[in-house]
PDB file of C-alpha atoms in Angstrom:
ATOM      1  CA  UNK A 182      -6.091  -1.594   2.146  1.00 34.00           C
ATOM      2  CA  UNK A 183      -5.887  -4.298  -0.223  1.00 36.00           C
ATOM      3  CA  UNK A 184      -7.623  -5.348  -3.203  1.00 35.00           C
ATOM      4  CA  UNK A 185     -10.786  -7.075  -2.664  1.00 35.00           C
ATOM      5  CA  UNK A 186     -12.963  -8.094  -6.158  1.00 33.00           C
ATOM      6  CA  UNK A 187     -11.272  -5.782  -7.980  1.00 41.00           C
ATOM      7  CA  UNK A 188      -7.632  -7.438  -7.169  1.00 37.00           C
ATOM      8  CA  UNK A 189      -7.810  -9.985 -10.116  1.00 35.00           C
ATOM      9  CA  UNK A 190      -8.886  -8.218 -13.211  1.00 44.00           C
ATOM     10  CA  UNK A 191      -8.290  -4.689 -11.802  1.00 48.00           C
ATOM     11  CA  UNK A 192      -5.608  -3.938 -14.777  1.00 44.00           C
ATOM     12  CA  UNK A 193      -7.124  -6.779 -17.165  1.00 42.00           C
ATOM     13  CA  UNK A 194     -10.411  -4.842 -17.147  1.00 42.00           C
ATOM     14  CA  UNK A 195      -8.963  -1.748 -18.225  1.00 41.00           C
ATOM     15  CA  UNK A 196      -8.893  -3.063 -22.134  1.00 39.00           C
ATOM     16  CA  UNK A 197     -12.221  -3.076 -22.989  1.00 38.00           C
ATOM     17  CA  UNK A 198     -14.365  -0.024 -24.078  1.00 34.00           C
ATOM     18  CA  UNK A 199     -13.384   3.248 -23.399  1.00 40.00           C
ATOM     19  CA  UNK A 200      -9.993   2.163 -23.219  1.00 38.00           C
ATOM     20  CA  UNK A 201      -7.115   1.984 -26.110  1.00 39.00           C
ATOM     21  CA  UNK A 202      -6.499  -1.424 -26.875  1.00 38.00           C
ATOM     22  CA  UNK A 203      -2.827  -2.680 -26.316  1.00 38.00           C
ATOM     23  CA  UNK A 204      -0.743  -4.607 -29.115  1.00 38.00           C
ATOM     24  CA  UNK A 205      -0.734  -7.157 -27.506  1.00 48.00           C
ATOM     25  CA  UNK A 206      -1.657  -8.299 -23.539  1.00 54.00           C
ATOM     26  CA  UNK A 207       0.372  -9.381 -20.618  1.00 67.00           C
ATOM     27  CA  UNK A 208      -0.898 -12.532 -18.884  1.00 70.00           C
ATOM     28  CA  UNK A 209      -2.422 -11.995 -15.651  1.00 81.00           C
ATOM     29  CA  UNK A 210       0.441 -13.542 -13.541  1.00 88.00           C
ATOM     30  CA  UNK A 211       2.717 -10.779 -15.177  1.00 90.00           C
ATOM     31  CA  UNK A 212       0.519  -7.653 -13.640  1.00 88.00           C
ATOM     32  CA  UNK A 213      -0.281  -9.145 -10.946  1.00 89.00           C
ATOM     33  CA  UNK A 214       3.147 -10.275 -10.255  1.00 90.00           C
ATOM     34  CA  UNK A 215       4.481  -6.446 -10.949  1.00 90.00           C
ATOM     35  CA  UNK A 216       1.964  -4.697  -9.508  1.00 89.00           C
ATOM     36  CA  UNK A 217       2.772  -6.632  -6.364  1.00 89.00           C
ATOM     37  CA  UNK A 218       6.550  -6.332  -6.637  1.00 87.00           C
ATOM     38  CA  UNK A 219       6.017  -2.488  -7.078  1.00 86.00           C
ATOM     39  CA  UNK A 220       3.688  -2.199  -4.104  1.00 86.00           C
ATOM     40  CA  UNK A 221       6.446  -3.699  -2.212  1.00 84.00           C
ATOM     41  CA  UNK A 222       9.202  -1.689  -3.195  1.00 82.00           C
ATOM     42  CA  UNK A 223       7.172   1.105  -2.941  1.00 78.00           C
ATOM     43  CA  UNK A 224       5.064   1.072  -0.392  1.00 77.00           C
ATOM     44  CA  UNK A 225       6.958  -2.081   1.808  1.00 78.00           C
ATOM     45  CA  UNK A 226       3.916  -4.238   1.326  1.00 82.00           C
ATOM     46  CA  UNK A 227       2.607  -6.240  -1.548  1.00 85.00           C
ATOM     47  CA  UNK A 228      -0.699  -5.651  -0.367  1.00 85.00           C
ATOM     48  CA  UNK A 229      -2.354  -2.883  -2.927  1.00 87.00           C
ATOM     49  CA  UNK A 230      -2.524   0.334  -1.126  1.00 91.00           C
ATOM     50  CA  UNK A 231      -4.979   2.960  -2.923  1.00 94.00           C
ATOM     51  CA  UNK A 232      -4.883   5.584   0.612  1.00 96.00           C
ATOM     52  CA  UNK A 233      -0.764   5.762   0.545  1.00 95.00           C
ATOM     53  CA  UNK A 234      -0.055   8.629   0.358  1.00 96.00           C
ATOM     54  CA  UNK A 235       2.813  11.240   1.905  1.00 95.00           C
ATOM     55  CA  UNK A 236       5.982  12.968   0.721  1.00 94.00           C
ATOM     56  CA  UNK A 237       8.248  11.636  -1.944  1.00 87.00           C
ATOM     57  CA  UNK A 238      12.288  11.347  -0.413  1.00 80.00           C
ATOM     58  CA  UNK A 239      13.257  11.340  -4.408  1.00 80.00           C
ATOM     59  CA  UNK A 240      11.619  15.283  -4.456  1.00 85.00           C
ATOM     60  CA  UNK A 241       8.658  14.449  -6.605  1.00 91.00           C
ATOM     61  CA  UNK A 242       6.097  16.518  -4.032  1.00 95.00           C
ATOM     62  CA  UNK A 243       3.408  13.969  -2.874  1.00 97.00           C
ATOM     63  CA  UNK A 244       3.329  10.716  -3.377  1.00 95.00           C
ATOM     64  CA  UNK A 245       0.586   8.311  -3.532  1.00 96.00           C
ATOM     65  CA  UNK A 246      -1.616   5.294  -3.905  1.00 95.00           C
ATOM     66  CA  UNK A 247      -0.669   1.861  -5.592  1.00 93.00           C
ATOM     67  CA  UNK A 248       2.229   2.583  -7.485  1.00 92.00           C
ATOM     68  CA  UNK A 249       3.386   6.023  -6.074  1.00 92.00           C
ATOM     69  CA  UNK A 250       1.583   8.418  -8.396  1.00 96.00           C
ATOM     70  CA  UNK A 251       3.391  12.162  -7.802  1.00 95.00           C
ATOM     71  CA  UNK A 252       2.275  15.593  -7.969  1.00 97.00           C
ATOM     72  CA  UNK A 253       5.520  16.239 -10.037  1.00 95.00           C
ATOM     73  CA  UNK A 254       5.339  13.865 -13.079  1.00 93.00           C
ATOM     74  CA  UNK A 255       1.607  14.415 -13.329  1.00 96.00           C
ATOM     75  CA  UNK A 256      -0.347  11.208 -13.186  1.00 96.00           C
ATOM     76  CA  UNK A 257      -1.896  11.826  -9.512  1.00 98.00           C
ATOM     77  CA  UNK A 258      -3.768  14.954 -11.367  1.00 98.00           C
ATOM     78  CA  UNK A 259      -4.877  11.459 -13.899  1.00 98.00           C
ATOM     79  CA  UNK A 260      -6.021  10.024 -11.379  1.00 98.00           C
ATOM     80  CA  UNK A 261      -7.808  12.768  -9.927  1.00 98.00           C
ATOM     81  CA  UNK A 262      -9.748  14.092 -13.317  1.00 98.00           C
ATOM     82  CA  UNK A 263     -10.605   9.911 -13.381  1.00 97.00           C
ATOM     83  CA  UNK A 264     -11.990   9.973 -10.825  1.00 98.00           C
ATOM     84  CA  UNK A 265     -13.454  13.437 -10.732  1.00 98.00           C
ATOM     85  CA  UNK A 266     -16.096  11.719 -13.713  1.00 97.00           C
ATOM     86  CA  UNK A 267     -17.582   9.873 -11.350  1.00 96.00           C
ATOM     87  CA  UNK A 268     -21.020  10.433  -9.690  1.00 95.00           C
ATOM     88  CA  UNK A 269     -18.743   8.911  -6.558  1.00 95.00           C
ATOM     89  CA  UNK A 270     -16.778  11.950  -6.866  1.00 97.00           C
ATOM     90  CA  UNK A 271     -17.999  14.391  -3.333  1.00 96.00           C
ATOM     91  CA  UNK A 272     -15.014  17.104  -4.245  1.00 97.00           C
ATOM     92  CA  UNK A 273     -12.100  15.874  -2.148  1.00 97.00           C
ATOM     93  CA  UNK A 274      -9.416  17.448  -4.491  1.00 98.00           C
ATOM     94  CA  UNK A 275     -11.719  20.886  -5.282  1.00 98.00           C
ATOM     95  CA  UNK A 276      -8.810  22.873  -3.532  1.00 97.00           C
ATOM     96  CA  UNK A 277      -6.211  21.673  -5.121  1.00 98.00           C
ATOM     97  CA  UNK A 278      -6.880  21.065  -8.797  1.00 98.00           C
ATOM     98  CA  UNK A 279      -4.996  24.342  -9.816  1.00 98.00           C
ATOM     99  CA  UNK A 280      -1.775  24.044  -7.631  1.00 98.00           C
ATOM    100  CA  UNK A 281      -1.769  20.363  -8.967  1.00 98.00           C
ATOM    101  CA  UNK A 282      -2.142  21.074 -12.796  1.00 98.00           C
ATOM    102  CA  UNK A 283       0.464  24.305 -12.169  1.00 98.00           C
ATOM    103  CA  UNK A 284       3.263  21.361 -10.217  1.00 97.00           C
ATOM    104  CA  UNK A 285       2.317  19.089 -13.250  1.00 97.00           C
ATOM    105  CA  UNK A 286       2.736  20.915 -16.143  1.00 97.00           C
ATOM    106  CA  UNK A 287       6.109  22.487 -15.087  1.00 97.00           C
ATOM    107  CA  UNK A 288       7.109  18.951 -13.528  1.00 95.00           C
ATOM    108  CA  UNK A 289       7.498  20.679  -9.947  1.00 96.00           C
ATOM    109  CA  UNK A 290       8.208  19.287  -6.550  1.00 95.00           C
ATOM    110  CA  UNK A 291       6.779  21.632  -4.769  1.00 97.00           C
ATOM    111  CA  UNK A 292       4.036  20.887  -1.964  1.00 96.00           C
ATOM    112  CA  UNK A 293       3.303  24.368  -1.751  1.00 97.00           C
ATOM    113  CA  UNK A 294      -0.479  24.989  -1.417  1.00 97.00           C
ATOM    114  CA  UNK A 295      -1.048  20.940  -0.935  1.00 97.00           C
ATOM    115  CA  UNK A 296      -1.651  21.023   2.802  1.00 97.00           C
ATOM    116  CA  UNK A 297      -3.871  17.938   3.446  1.00 97.00           C
ATOM    117  CA  UNK A 298      -3.862  16.530   0.425  1.00 98.00           C
ATOM    118  CA  UNK A 299      -3.126  13.076   1.742  1.00 98.00           C
ATOM    119  CA  UNK A 300      -6.214  13.460   3.427  1.00 98.00           C
ATOM    120  CA  UNK A 301      -7.964  13.829   1.113  1.00 98.00           C
ATOM    121  CA  UNK A 302      -6.216  11.380  -1.172  1.00 98.00           C
ATOM    122  CA  UNK A 303      -7.254   8.660   1.481  1.00 98.00           C
ATOM    123  CA  UNK A 304     -10.414   9.988   1.759  1.00 97.00           C
ATOM    124  CA  UNK A 305     -11.120   9.131  -1.721  1.00 98.00           C
ATOM    125  CA  UNK A 306      -9.353   5.917  -1.197  1.00 97.00           C
ATOM    126  CA  UNK A 307     -12.985   4.653   0.842  1.00 96.00           C
ATOM    127  CA  UNK A 308     -14.389   4.495  -2.797  1.00 95.00           C
ATOM    128  CA  UNK A 309     -14.137   1.943  -4.744  1.00 94.00           C
ATOM    129  CA  UNK A 310     -14.395   4.435  -8.340  1.00 96.00           C
ATOM    130  CA  UNK A 311     -11.480   5.864  -6.902  1.00 97.00           C
ATOM    131  CA  UNK A 312      -9.529   2.430  -7.275  1.00 95.00           C
ATOM    132  CA  UNK A 313     -10.469   2.273 -10.484  1.00 94.00           C
ATOM    133  CA  UNK A 314      -8.992   5.442 -11.295  1.00 96.00           C
ATOM    134  CA  UNK A 315      -5.982   4.121 -10.276  1.00 95.00           C
ATOM    135  CA  UNK A 316      -6.367   0.750 -12.146  1.00 93.00           C
ATOM    136  CA  UNK A 317      -7.251   2.915 -15.100  1.00 93.00           C
ATOM    137  CA  UNK A 318      -4.017   5.063 -15.296  1.00 95.00           C
ATOM    138  CA  UNK A 319      -1.690   2.782 -14.771  1.00 94.00           C
ATOM    139  CA  UNK A 320      -3.364   0.388 -17.062  1.00 92.00           C
ATOM    140  CA  UNK A 321      -3.582   3.377 -19.922  1.00 93.00           C
ATOM    141  CA  UNK A 322       0.198   5.445 -19.082  1.00 94.00           C
ATOM    142  CA  UNK A 323       2.053   2.557 -18.032  1.00 94.00           C
ATOM    143  CA  UNK A 324       0.871  -1.134 -19.556  1.00 92.00           C
ATOM    144  CA  UNK A 325       0.012  -0.293 -22.722  1.00 92.00           C
ATOM    145  CA  UNK A 326       2.957   1.932 -23.543  1.00 94.00           C
ATOM    146  CA  UNK A 327       5.452  -0.906 -21.746  1.00 94.00           C
ATOM    147  CA  UNK A 328       2.910  -3.474 -24.278  1.00 92.00           C
ATOM    148  CA  UNK A 329       4.279  -1.849 -27.318  1.00 95.00           C
ATOM    149  CA  UNK A 330       7.737  -2.340 -26.457  1.00 96.00           C
ATOM    150  CA  UNK A 331       7.360  -6.537 -25.745  1.00 96.00           C
ATOM    151  CA  UNK A 332       5.638  -6.258 -29.443  1.00 95.00           C
ATOM    152  CA  UNK A 333       8.036  -3.894 -31.350  1.00 96.00           C
ATOM    153  CA  UNK A 334      10.990  -6.545 -30.794  1.00 97.00           C
ATOM    154  CA  UNK A 335       9.073  -9.912 -30.227  1.00 97.00           C
ATOM    155  CA  UNK A 336       9.574 -10.620 -26.240  1.00 97.00           C
ATOM    156  CA  UNK A 337       7.736 -13.569 -24.997  1.00 95.00           C
ATOM    157  CA  UNK A 338       8.790 -14.227 -21.330  1.00 95.00           C
ATOM    158  CA  UNK A 339       7.161 -13.399 -19.047  1.00 94.00           C
ATOM    159  CA  UNK A 340       9.534 -11.898 -16.594  1.00 95.00           C
ATOM    160  CA  UNK A 341      10.793  -9.780 -19.188  1.00 96.00           C
ATOM    161  CA  UNK A 342       7.120  -8.341 -19.924  1.00 94.00           C
ATOM    162  CA  UNK A 343       7.477  -7.633 -16.901  1.00 94.00           C
ATOM    163  CA  UNK A 344      10.810  -5.949 -16.404  1.00 96.00           C
ATOM    164  CA  UNK A 345       9.862  -3.464 -19.400  1.00 96.00           C
ATOM    165  CA  UNK A 346       6.205  -3.212 -17.528  1.00 94.00           C
ATOM    166  CA  UNK A 347       8.048  -2.167 -13.961  1.00 94.00           C
ATOM    167  CA  UNK A 348      10.699  -0.267 -15.672  1.00 95.00           C
ATOM    168  CA  UNK A 349       7.767   1.810 -17.336  1.00 95.00           C
ATOM    169  CA  UNK A 350       6.375   2.599 -13.812  1.00 93.00           C
ATOM    170  CA  UNK A 351       9.080   3.137 -11.751  1.00 91.00           C
ATOM    171  CA  UNK A 352      11.642   5.289 -14.068  1.00 92.00           C
ATOM    172  CA  UNK A 353       8.788   6.276 -16.626  1.00 92.00           C
ATOM    173  CA  UNK A 354       8.968   6.488 -20.175  1.00 92.00           C
ATOM    174  CA  UNK A 355       9.811   9.049 -22.687  1.00 88.00           C
ATOM    175  CA  UNK A 356      13.457   8.842 -24.762  1.00 91.00           C
ATOM    176  CA  UNK A 357      15.593   9.887 -21.702  1.00 94.00           C
ATOM    177  CA  UNK A 358      18.428   7.739 -20.550  1.00 95.00           C
ATOM    178  CA  UNK A 359      16.955   6.489 -17.180  1.00 95.00           C
ATOM    179  CA  UNK A 360      13.387   6.209 -18.968  1.00 95.00           C
ATOM    180  CA  UNK A 361      12.211   2.900 -20.103  1.00 97.00           C
ATOM    181  CA  UNK A 362      12.546   4.766 -24.003  1.00 97.00           C
ATOM    182  CA  UNK A 363      16.017   5.503 -23.523  1.00 97.00           C
ATOM    183  CA  UNK A 364      17.338   2.461 -21.881  1.00 98.00           C
ATOM    184  CA  UNK A 365      14.959  -0.302 -24.503  1.00 98.00           C
ATOM    185  CA  UNK A 366      16.938   2.002 -27.147  1.00 98.00           C
ATOM    186  CA  UNK A 367      20.023   1.535 -25.505  1.00 98.00           C
ATOM    187  CA  UNK A 368      19.676  -2.167 -25.309  1.00 98.00           C
ATOM    188  CA  UNK A 369      19.147  -2.519 -28.713  1.00 98.00           C
ATOM    189  CA  UNK A 370      21.762  -0.363 -29.700  1.00 97.00           C
ATOM    190  CA  UNK A 371      24.638  -2.544 -27.846  1.00 98.00           C
ATOM    191  CA  UNK A 372      23.934  -5.922 -30.690  1.00 98.00           C
ATOM    192  CA  UNK A 373      25.537  -5.269 -34.295  1.00 97.00           C
ATOM    193  CA  UNK A 374      25.342  -8.928 -35.389  1.00 97.00           C
ATOM    194  CA  UNK A 375      22.870 -12.166 -34.085  1.00 98.00           C
ATOM    195  CA  UNK A 376      23.412 -13.521 -30.766  1.00 98.00           C
ATOM    196  CA  UNK A 377      22.079 -17.341 -30.350  1.00 97.00           C
ATOM    197  CA  UNK A 378      21.499 -18.498 -26.757  1.00 95.00           C
ATOM    198  CA  UNK A 379      19.532 -21.496 -25.262  1.00 92.00           C
ATOM    199  CA  UNK A 380      16.294 -19.177 -23.963  1.00 94.00           C
ATOM    200  CA  UNK A 381      14.355 -20.453 -27.167  1.00 94.00           C
ATOM    201  CA  UNK A 382      13.135 -17.013 -28.564  1.00 96.00           C
ATOM    202  CA  UNK A 383      15.229 -14.785 -30.149  1.00 97.00           C
ATOM    203  CA  UNK A 384      14.029 -10.834 -30.646  1.00 98.00           C
ATOM    204  CA  UNK A 385      14.418  -9.112 -33.474  1.00 98.00           C
ATOM    205  CA  UNK A 386      16.634  -5.996 -32.796  1.00 97.00           C
ATOM    206  CA  UNK A 387      16.673  -3.227 -35.265  1.00 95.00           C
ATOM    207  CA  UNK A 388      14.199  -5.230 -38.124  1.00 95.00           C
ATOM    208  CA  UNK A 389      17.926  -6.593 -38.755  1.00 95.00           C
ATOM    209  CA  UNK A 390      19.509  -8.859 -35.668  1.00 98.00           C
ATOM    210  CA  UNK A 391      18.905 -11.686 -33.436  1.00 98.00           C
ATOM    211  CA  UNK A 392      19.195 -11.614 -30.015  1.00 98.00           C
ATOM    212  CA  UNK A 393      18.065 -14.135 -27.787  1.00 98.00           C
ATOM    213  CA  UNK A 394      16.066 -13.271 -25.362  1.00 97.00           C
ATOM    214  CA  UNK A 395      17.681 -13.823 -22.256  1.00 97.00           C
ATOM    215  CA  UNK A 396      21.206 -11.842 -23.129  1.00 97.00           C
ATOM    216  CA  UNK A 397      18.895  -9.268 -24.757  1.00 98.00           C
ATOM    217  CA  UNK A 398      17.218  -9.211 -20.946  1.00 98.00           C
ATOM    218  CA  UNK A 399      20.582  -9.575 -19.145  1.00 97.00           C
ATOM    219  CA  UNK A 400      21.289  -6.506 -20.806  1.00 98.00           C
ATOM    220  CA  UNK A 401      19.056  -4.454 -20.103  1.00 98.00           C
ATOM    221  CA  UNK A 402      18.606  -5.091 -16.675  1.00 97.00           C
ATOM    222  CA  UNK A 403      22.632  -4.277 -16.934  1.00 97.00           C
ATOM    223  CA  UNK A 404      21.521  -0.680 -18.889  1.00 97.00           C
ATOM    224  CA  UNK A 405      18.747  -0.313 -16.484  1.00 97.00           C
ATOM    225  CA  UNK A 406      21.306  -0.919 -12.889  1.00 96.00           C
ATOM    226  CA  UNK A 407      23.830   1.705 -14.598  1.00 96.00           C
ATOM    227  CA  UNK A 408      20.995   4.184 -15.697  1.00 95.00           C
ATOM    228  CA  UNK A 409      17.787   4.291 -13.280  1.00 92.00           C
ATOM    229  CA  UNK A 410      17.507   6.291 -10.393  1.00 80.00           C
ATOM    230  CA  UNK A 411      14.764   4.821  -8.664  1.00 81.00           C
ATOM    231  CA  UNK A 412      14.513   1.507  -9.433  1.00 78.00           C
ATOM    232  CA  UNK A 413      17.481  -0.910  -7.897  1.00 86.00           C
ATOM    233  CA  UNK A 414      15.763  -2.943  -5.408  1.00 87.00           C
ATOM    234  CA  UNK A 415      13.340  -3.662  -8.275  1.00 90.00           C
ATOM    235  CA  UNK A 416      16.300  -4.689 -10.672  1.00 93.00           C
ATOM    236  CA  UNK A 417      17.689  -6.740  -7.534  1.00 91.00           C
ATOM    237  CA  UNK A 418      14.331  -8.669  -7.541  1.00 91.00           C
ATOM    238  CA  UNK A 419      14.785  -9.309 -11.563  1.00 93.00           C
ATOM    239  CA  UNK A 420      17.914 -10.413 -11.283  1.00 94.00           C
ATOM    240  CA  UNK A 421      17.065 -13.200  -8.670  1.00 93.00           C
ATOM    241  CA  UNK A 422      14.537 -14.274 -10.872  1.00 94.00           C
ATOM    242  CA  UNK A 423      16.612 -14.254 -14.312  1.00 94.00           C
ATOM    243  CA  UNK A 424      19.301 -16.599 -11.540  1.00 93.00           C
ATOM    244  CA  UNK A 425      16.616 -19.112 -10.949  1.00 93.00           C
ATOM    245  CA  UNK A 426      15.956 -19.357 -14.928  1.00 93.00           C
ATOM    246  CA  UNK A 427      11.764 -18.974 -13.701  1.00 93.00           C
ATOM    247  CA  UNK A 428      11.248 -16.790 -17.064  1.00 94.00           C
ATOM    248  CA  UNK A 429       7.392 -17.652 -17.952  1.00 93.00           C
ATOM    249  CA  UNK A 430       4.807 -17.790 -15.121  1.00 92.00           C
ATOM    250  CA  UNK A 431       1.586 -19.925 -14.575  1.00 89.00           C
ATOM    251  CA  UNK A 432       1.502 -20.004 -10.819  1.00 90.00           C
ATOM    252  CA  UNK A 433       4.141 -18.332  -8.866  1.00 92.00           C
ATOM    253  CA  UNK A 434       7.119 -16.553  -8.770  1.00 92.00           C
ATOM    254  CA  UNK A 435      10.324 -16.505  -5.724  1.00 93.00           C
ATOM    255  CA  UNK A 436      12.287 -13.496  -5.860  1.00 91.00           C
ATOM    256  CA  UNK A 437      14.799 -12.599  -2.880  1.00 88.00           C
ATOM    257  CA  UNK A 438      14.826  -9.101  -1.898  1.00 80.00           C
ATOM    258  CA  UNK A 439      17.827  -6.657  -1.125  1.00 75.00           C
ATOM    259  CA  UNK A 440      17.754  -8.143   2.799  1.00 82.00           C
ATOM    260  CA  UNK A 441      18.797 -11.476   0.371  1.00 86.00           C
ATOM    261  CA  UNK A 442      15.615 -12.977   1.586  1.00 88.00           C
ATOM    262  CA  UNK A 443      13.065 -15.437  -0.354  1.00 92.00           C
ATOM    263  CA  UNK A 444      10.252 -14.151  -1.455  1.00 90.00           C
ATOM    264  CA  UNK A 445       7.075 -16.038  -3.386  1.00 92.00           C
ATOM    265  CA  UNK A 446       4.671 -13.732  -4.867  1.00 91.00           C
ATOM    266  CA  UNK A 447       1.421 -15.748  -6.568  1.00 90.00           C
ATOM    267  CA  UNK A 448      -0.177 -15.051  -9.730  1.00 88.00           C
ATOM    268  CA  UNK A 449      -3.201 -13.782  -7.962  1.00 80.00           C
ATOM    269  CA  UNK A 450      -3.978 -11.898  -4.836  1.00 69.00           C
ATOM    270  CA  UNK A 451      -4.918 -12.831  -1.268  1.00 62.00           C
TER     271      UNK A 451
END
């Protein structure tokens, strides 16, 4: 299933009333490119697959929806609870809520007592309010927190913003070395002096050092490559963008996938 009328505004729409306001707003192009790249490497297609569902190969229980929300980390449960609060909910997940809460609380990868879960997810995906619930969770759980890191050091480039957003979705938030928070801190701690460069923008590291944004981004990608457990293909794709010096986007961006093929990602869904 693909975005229709919701496509261009899905993530940005959740910056309105009732949702936490971010420190800064990503451009629509950054939002759309990130979502398509995440979808490409998570589900095999740039099309946003709301009905996607299956057992996760990395041991996160069931993975489903547009970014592979999982039963282990609880973001799937958040989607379901948002959907349950709508007038369109028809009891699709009633049999699974207690188990989902247990697994989310304990971080369990078990799929016991979840027989039929994917059938329920796919049935719910026929409803556009379920699409909106997925978009809302992506925005509040991953988009907004990654924007806070962008604002903290003064990141300007589309590609750097996208890398942090992608890392939040694929590797998660938190402070561990394999999460966005841990990688962000580790990157900043590399620098103990100003570092100049030719990118045209400097970020302020640890409230003290001015570091060329291109240099900072390359170091972040190095650290992510070392520590990421799930984002290898994404890292390669973003490195190809950086190699092309395609730092800011307005219409499209070309990425090279792990097979060496170039893919044009447009700043709108087609």
